[in-house]
PDB file of C-alpha atoms in Angstrom:
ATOM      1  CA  UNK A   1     -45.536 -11.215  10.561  1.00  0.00           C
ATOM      2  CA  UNK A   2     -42.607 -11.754  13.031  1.00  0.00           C
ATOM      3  CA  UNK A   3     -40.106  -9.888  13.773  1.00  0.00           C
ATOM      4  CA  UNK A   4     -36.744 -11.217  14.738  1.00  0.00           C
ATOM      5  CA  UNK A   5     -33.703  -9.630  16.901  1.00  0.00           C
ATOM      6  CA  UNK A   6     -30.542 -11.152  17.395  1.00  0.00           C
ATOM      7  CA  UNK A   7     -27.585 -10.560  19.758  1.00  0.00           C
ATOM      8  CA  UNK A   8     -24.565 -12.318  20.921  1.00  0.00           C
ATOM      9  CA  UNK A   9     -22.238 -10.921  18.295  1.00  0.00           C
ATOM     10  CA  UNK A  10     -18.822 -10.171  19.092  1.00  0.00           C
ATOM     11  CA  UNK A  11     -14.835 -10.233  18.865  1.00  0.00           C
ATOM     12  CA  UNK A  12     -13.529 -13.593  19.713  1.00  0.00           C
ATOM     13  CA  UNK A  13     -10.111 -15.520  19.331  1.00  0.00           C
ATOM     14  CA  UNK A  14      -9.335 -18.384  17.032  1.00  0.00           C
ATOM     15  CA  UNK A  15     -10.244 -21.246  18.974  1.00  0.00           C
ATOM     16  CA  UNK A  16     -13.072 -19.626  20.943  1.00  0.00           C
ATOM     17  CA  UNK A  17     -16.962 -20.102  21.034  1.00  0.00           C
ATOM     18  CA  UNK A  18     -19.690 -17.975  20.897  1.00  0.00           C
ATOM     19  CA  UNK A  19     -22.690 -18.315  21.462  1.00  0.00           C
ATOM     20  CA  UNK A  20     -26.067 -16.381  19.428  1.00  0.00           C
ATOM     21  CA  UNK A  21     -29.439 -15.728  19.974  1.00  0.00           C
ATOM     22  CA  UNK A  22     -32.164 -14.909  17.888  1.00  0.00           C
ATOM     23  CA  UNK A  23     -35.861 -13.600  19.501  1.00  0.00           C
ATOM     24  CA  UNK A  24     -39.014 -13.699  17.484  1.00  0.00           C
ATOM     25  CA  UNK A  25     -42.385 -11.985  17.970  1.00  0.00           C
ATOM     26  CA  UNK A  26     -44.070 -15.063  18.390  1.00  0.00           C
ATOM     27  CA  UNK A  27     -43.899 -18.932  18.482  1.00  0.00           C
ATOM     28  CA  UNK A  28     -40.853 -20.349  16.855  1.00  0.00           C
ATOM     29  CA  UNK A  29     -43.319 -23.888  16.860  1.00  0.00           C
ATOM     30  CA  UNK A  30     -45.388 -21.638  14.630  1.00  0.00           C
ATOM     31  CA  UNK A  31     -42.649 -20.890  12.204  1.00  0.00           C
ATOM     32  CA  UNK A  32     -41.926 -23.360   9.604  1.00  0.00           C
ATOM     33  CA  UNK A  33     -38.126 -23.202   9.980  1.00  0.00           C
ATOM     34  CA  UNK A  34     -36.015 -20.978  11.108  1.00  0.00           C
ATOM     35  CA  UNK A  35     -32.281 -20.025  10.050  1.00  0.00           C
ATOM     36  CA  UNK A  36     -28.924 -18.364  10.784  1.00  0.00           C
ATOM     37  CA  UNK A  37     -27.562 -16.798   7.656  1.00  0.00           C
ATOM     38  CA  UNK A  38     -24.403 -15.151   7.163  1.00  0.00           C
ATOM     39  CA  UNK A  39     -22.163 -12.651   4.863  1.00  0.00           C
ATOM     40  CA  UNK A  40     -18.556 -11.682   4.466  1.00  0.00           C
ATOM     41  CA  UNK A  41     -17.861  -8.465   2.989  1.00  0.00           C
ATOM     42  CA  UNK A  42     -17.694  -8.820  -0.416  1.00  0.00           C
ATOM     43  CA  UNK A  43     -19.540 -12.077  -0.535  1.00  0.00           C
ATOM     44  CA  UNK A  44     -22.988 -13.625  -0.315  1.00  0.00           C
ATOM     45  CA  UNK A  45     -25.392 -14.254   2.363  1.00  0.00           C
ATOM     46  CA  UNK A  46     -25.046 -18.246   2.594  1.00  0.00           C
ATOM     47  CA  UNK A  47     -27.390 -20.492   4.789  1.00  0.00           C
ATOM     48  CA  UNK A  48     -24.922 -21.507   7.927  1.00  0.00           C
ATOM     49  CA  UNK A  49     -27.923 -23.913   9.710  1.00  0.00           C
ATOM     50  CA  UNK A  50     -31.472 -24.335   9.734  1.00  0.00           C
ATOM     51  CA  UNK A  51     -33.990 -25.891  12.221  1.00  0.00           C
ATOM     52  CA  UNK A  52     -37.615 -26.551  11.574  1.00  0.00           C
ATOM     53  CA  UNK A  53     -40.713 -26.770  13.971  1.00  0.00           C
ATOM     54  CA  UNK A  54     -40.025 -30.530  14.781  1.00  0.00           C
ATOM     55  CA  UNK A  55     -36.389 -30.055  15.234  1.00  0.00           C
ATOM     56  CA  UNK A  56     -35.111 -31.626  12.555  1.00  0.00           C
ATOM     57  CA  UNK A  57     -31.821 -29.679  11.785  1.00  0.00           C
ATOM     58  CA  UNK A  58     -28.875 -28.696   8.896  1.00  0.00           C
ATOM     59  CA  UNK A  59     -25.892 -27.344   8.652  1.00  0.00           C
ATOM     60  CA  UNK A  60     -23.371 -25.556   5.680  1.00  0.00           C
ATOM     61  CA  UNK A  61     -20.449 -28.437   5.351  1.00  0.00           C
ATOM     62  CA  UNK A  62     -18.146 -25.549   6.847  1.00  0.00           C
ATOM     63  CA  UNK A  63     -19.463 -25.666  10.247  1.00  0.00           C
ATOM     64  CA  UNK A  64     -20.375 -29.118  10.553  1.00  0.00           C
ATOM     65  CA  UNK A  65     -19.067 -30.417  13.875  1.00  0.00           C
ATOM     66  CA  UNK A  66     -18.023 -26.920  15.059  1.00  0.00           C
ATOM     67  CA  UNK A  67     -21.678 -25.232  15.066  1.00  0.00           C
ATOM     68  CA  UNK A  68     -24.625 -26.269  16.970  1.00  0.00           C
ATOM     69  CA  UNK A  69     -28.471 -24.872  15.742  1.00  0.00           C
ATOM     70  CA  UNK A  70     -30.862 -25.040  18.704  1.00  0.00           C
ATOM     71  CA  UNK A  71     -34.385 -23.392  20.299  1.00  0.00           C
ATOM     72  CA  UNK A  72     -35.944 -22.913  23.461  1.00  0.00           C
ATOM     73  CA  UNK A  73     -39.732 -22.506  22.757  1.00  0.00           C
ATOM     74  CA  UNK A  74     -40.612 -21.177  26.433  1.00  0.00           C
ATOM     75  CA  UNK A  75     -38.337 -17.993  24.858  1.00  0.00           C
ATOM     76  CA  UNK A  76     -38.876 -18.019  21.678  1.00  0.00           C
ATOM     77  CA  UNK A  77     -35.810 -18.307  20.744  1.00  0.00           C
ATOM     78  CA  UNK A  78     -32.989 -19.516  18.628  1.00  0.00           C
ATOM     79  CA  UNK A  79     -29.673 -20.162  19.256  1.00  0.00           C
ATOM     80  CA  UNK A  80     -26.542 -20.555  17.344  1.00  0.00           C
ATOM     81  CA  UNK A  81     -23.469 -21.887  19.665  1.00  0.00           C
ATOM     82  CA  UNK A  82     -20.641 -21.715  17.389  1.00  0.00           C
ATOM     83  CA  UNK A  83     -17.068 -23.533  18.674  1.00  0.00           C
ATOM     84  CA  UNK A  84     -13.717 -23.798  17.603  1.00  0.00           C
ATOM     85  CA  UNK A  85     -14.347 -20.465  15.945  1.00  0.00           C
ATOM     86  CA  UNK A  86     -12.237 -19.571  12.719  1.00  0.00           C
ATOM     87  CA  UNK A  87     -11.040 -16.533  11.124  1.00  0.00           C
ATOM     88  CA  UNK A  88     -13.252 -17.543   8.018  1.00  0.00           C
ATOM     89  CA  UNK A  89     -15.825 -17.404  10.137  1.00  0.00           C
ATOM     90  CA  UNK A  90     -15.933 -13.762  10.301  1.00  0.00           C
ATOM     91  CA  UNK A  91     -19.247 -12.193   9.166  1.00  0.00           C
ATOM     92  CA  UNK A  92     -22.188 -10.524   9.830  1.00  0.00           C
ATOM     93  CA  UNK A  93     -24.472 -12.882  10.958  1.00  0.00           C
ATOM     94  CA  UNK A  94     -28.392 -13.149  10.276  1.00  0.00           C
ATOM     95  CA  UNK A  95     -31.538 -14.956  11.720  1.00  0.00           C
ATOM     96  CA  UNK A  96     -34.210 -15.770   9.735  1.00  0.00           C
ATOM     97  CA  UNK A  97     -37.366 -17.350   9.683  1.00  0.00           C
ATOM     98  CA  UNK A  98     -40.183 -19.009   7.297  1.00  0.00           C
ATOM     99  CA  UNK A  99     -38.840 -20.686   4.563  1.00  0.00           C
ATOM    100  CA  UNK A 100     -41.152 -20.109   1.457  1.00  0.00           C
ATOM    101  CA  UNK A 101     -40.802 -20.622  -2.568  1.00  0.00           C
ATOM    102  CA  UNK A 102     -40.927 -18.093  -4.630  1.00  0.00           C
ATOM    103  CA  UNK A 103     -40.053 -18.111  -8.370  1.00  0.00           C
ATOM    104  CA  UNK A 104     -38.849 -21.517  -7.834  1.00  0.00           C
ATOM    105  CA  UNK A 105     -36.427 -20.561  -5.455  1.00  0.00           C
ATOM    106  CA  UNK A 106     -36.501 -21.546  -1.788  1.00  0.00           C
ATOM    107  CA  UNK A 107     -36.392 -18.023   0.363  1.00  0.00           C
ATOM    108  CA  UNK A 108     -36.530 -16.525   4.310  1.00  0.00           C
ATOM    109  CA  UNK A 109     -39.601 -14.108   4.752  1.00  0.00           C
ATOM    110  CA  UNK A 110     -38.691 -12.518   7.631  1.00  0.00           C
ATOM    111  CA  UNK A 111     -34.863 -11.488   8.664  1.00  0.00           C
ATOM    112  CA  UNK A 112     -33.501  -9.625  11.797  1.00  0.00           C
ATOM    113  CA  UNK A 113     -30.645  -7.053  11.898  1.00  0.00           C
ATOM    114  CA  UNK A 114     -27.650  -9.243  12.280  1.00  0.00           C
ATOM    115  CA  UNK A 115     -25.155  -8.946  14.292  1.00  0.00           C
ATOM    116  CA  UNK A 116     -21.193  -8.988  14.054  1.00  0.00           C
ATOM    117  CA  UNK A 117     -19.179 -11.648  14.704  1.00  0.00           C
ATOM    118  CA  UNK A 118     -15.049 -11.389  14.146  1.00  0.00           C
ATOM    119  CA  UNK A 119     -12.442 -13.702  14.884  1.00  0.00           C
ATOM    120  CA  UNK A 120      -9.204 -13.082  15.126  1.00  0.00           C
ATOM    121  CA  UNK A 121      -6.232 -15.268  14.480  1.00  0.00           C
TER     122      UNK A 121
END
């Protein structure tokens, strides 16, 4: 089990940053990967970057060059620093953590609360 809370959410220009965290219960190095998630209303939850326990990390072709996935292990925690922010970028975002298949499909076992993030334009 872990349990995840996030924070950092927020109303922000265009152009601004802003930076998210993400806590969990235990050690992130004993979590397989963890995640940032997001959803629009209306729309569905879509992986914005990932980071496994050796660092290796991904990101959604949207925020490529404008997001940054990172982790401080001494806290446990997760960050996403997101620049350049966009209106589109608007969405209530999620951390999540183990990645594990299920019915073929790859899928987060654990997910925190989310928090809001709005930009205006």
């Amino acid at each position: 089990q872990v349990q995840l809370v996030e924070s950092g959410g927020g109303l922000v220009q265009a152009g601004g940053s802003l930076r998210l965290s993400c806590v969990a219960s235990r050690s992130i190095f004993s979590i397989n990967t963890m995640a940032w998630h997001r959803q629009a209303p209306g729309k569905q939850r879509d992986l914005v970057a990932a980071i496994t326990n050796t660092g290796s990390a991904n990101y959604a072709d949207s925020v490529k060059g404008r997001f940054t996935i990172s982790r401080d292990g001494a806290k446990n925690t997760v960050y996403l620093q997101m620049d350049s922010l966009k209106p589109e970028d608007t969405a209530v975002y999620y951390c999540a953590a183990d990645v594990r298949l299920r019915g073929g499909v790859w899928t987060y076992a654990y997910w925190g609360q989310g928090t809001q993030v709005t930009v205006s334009s």
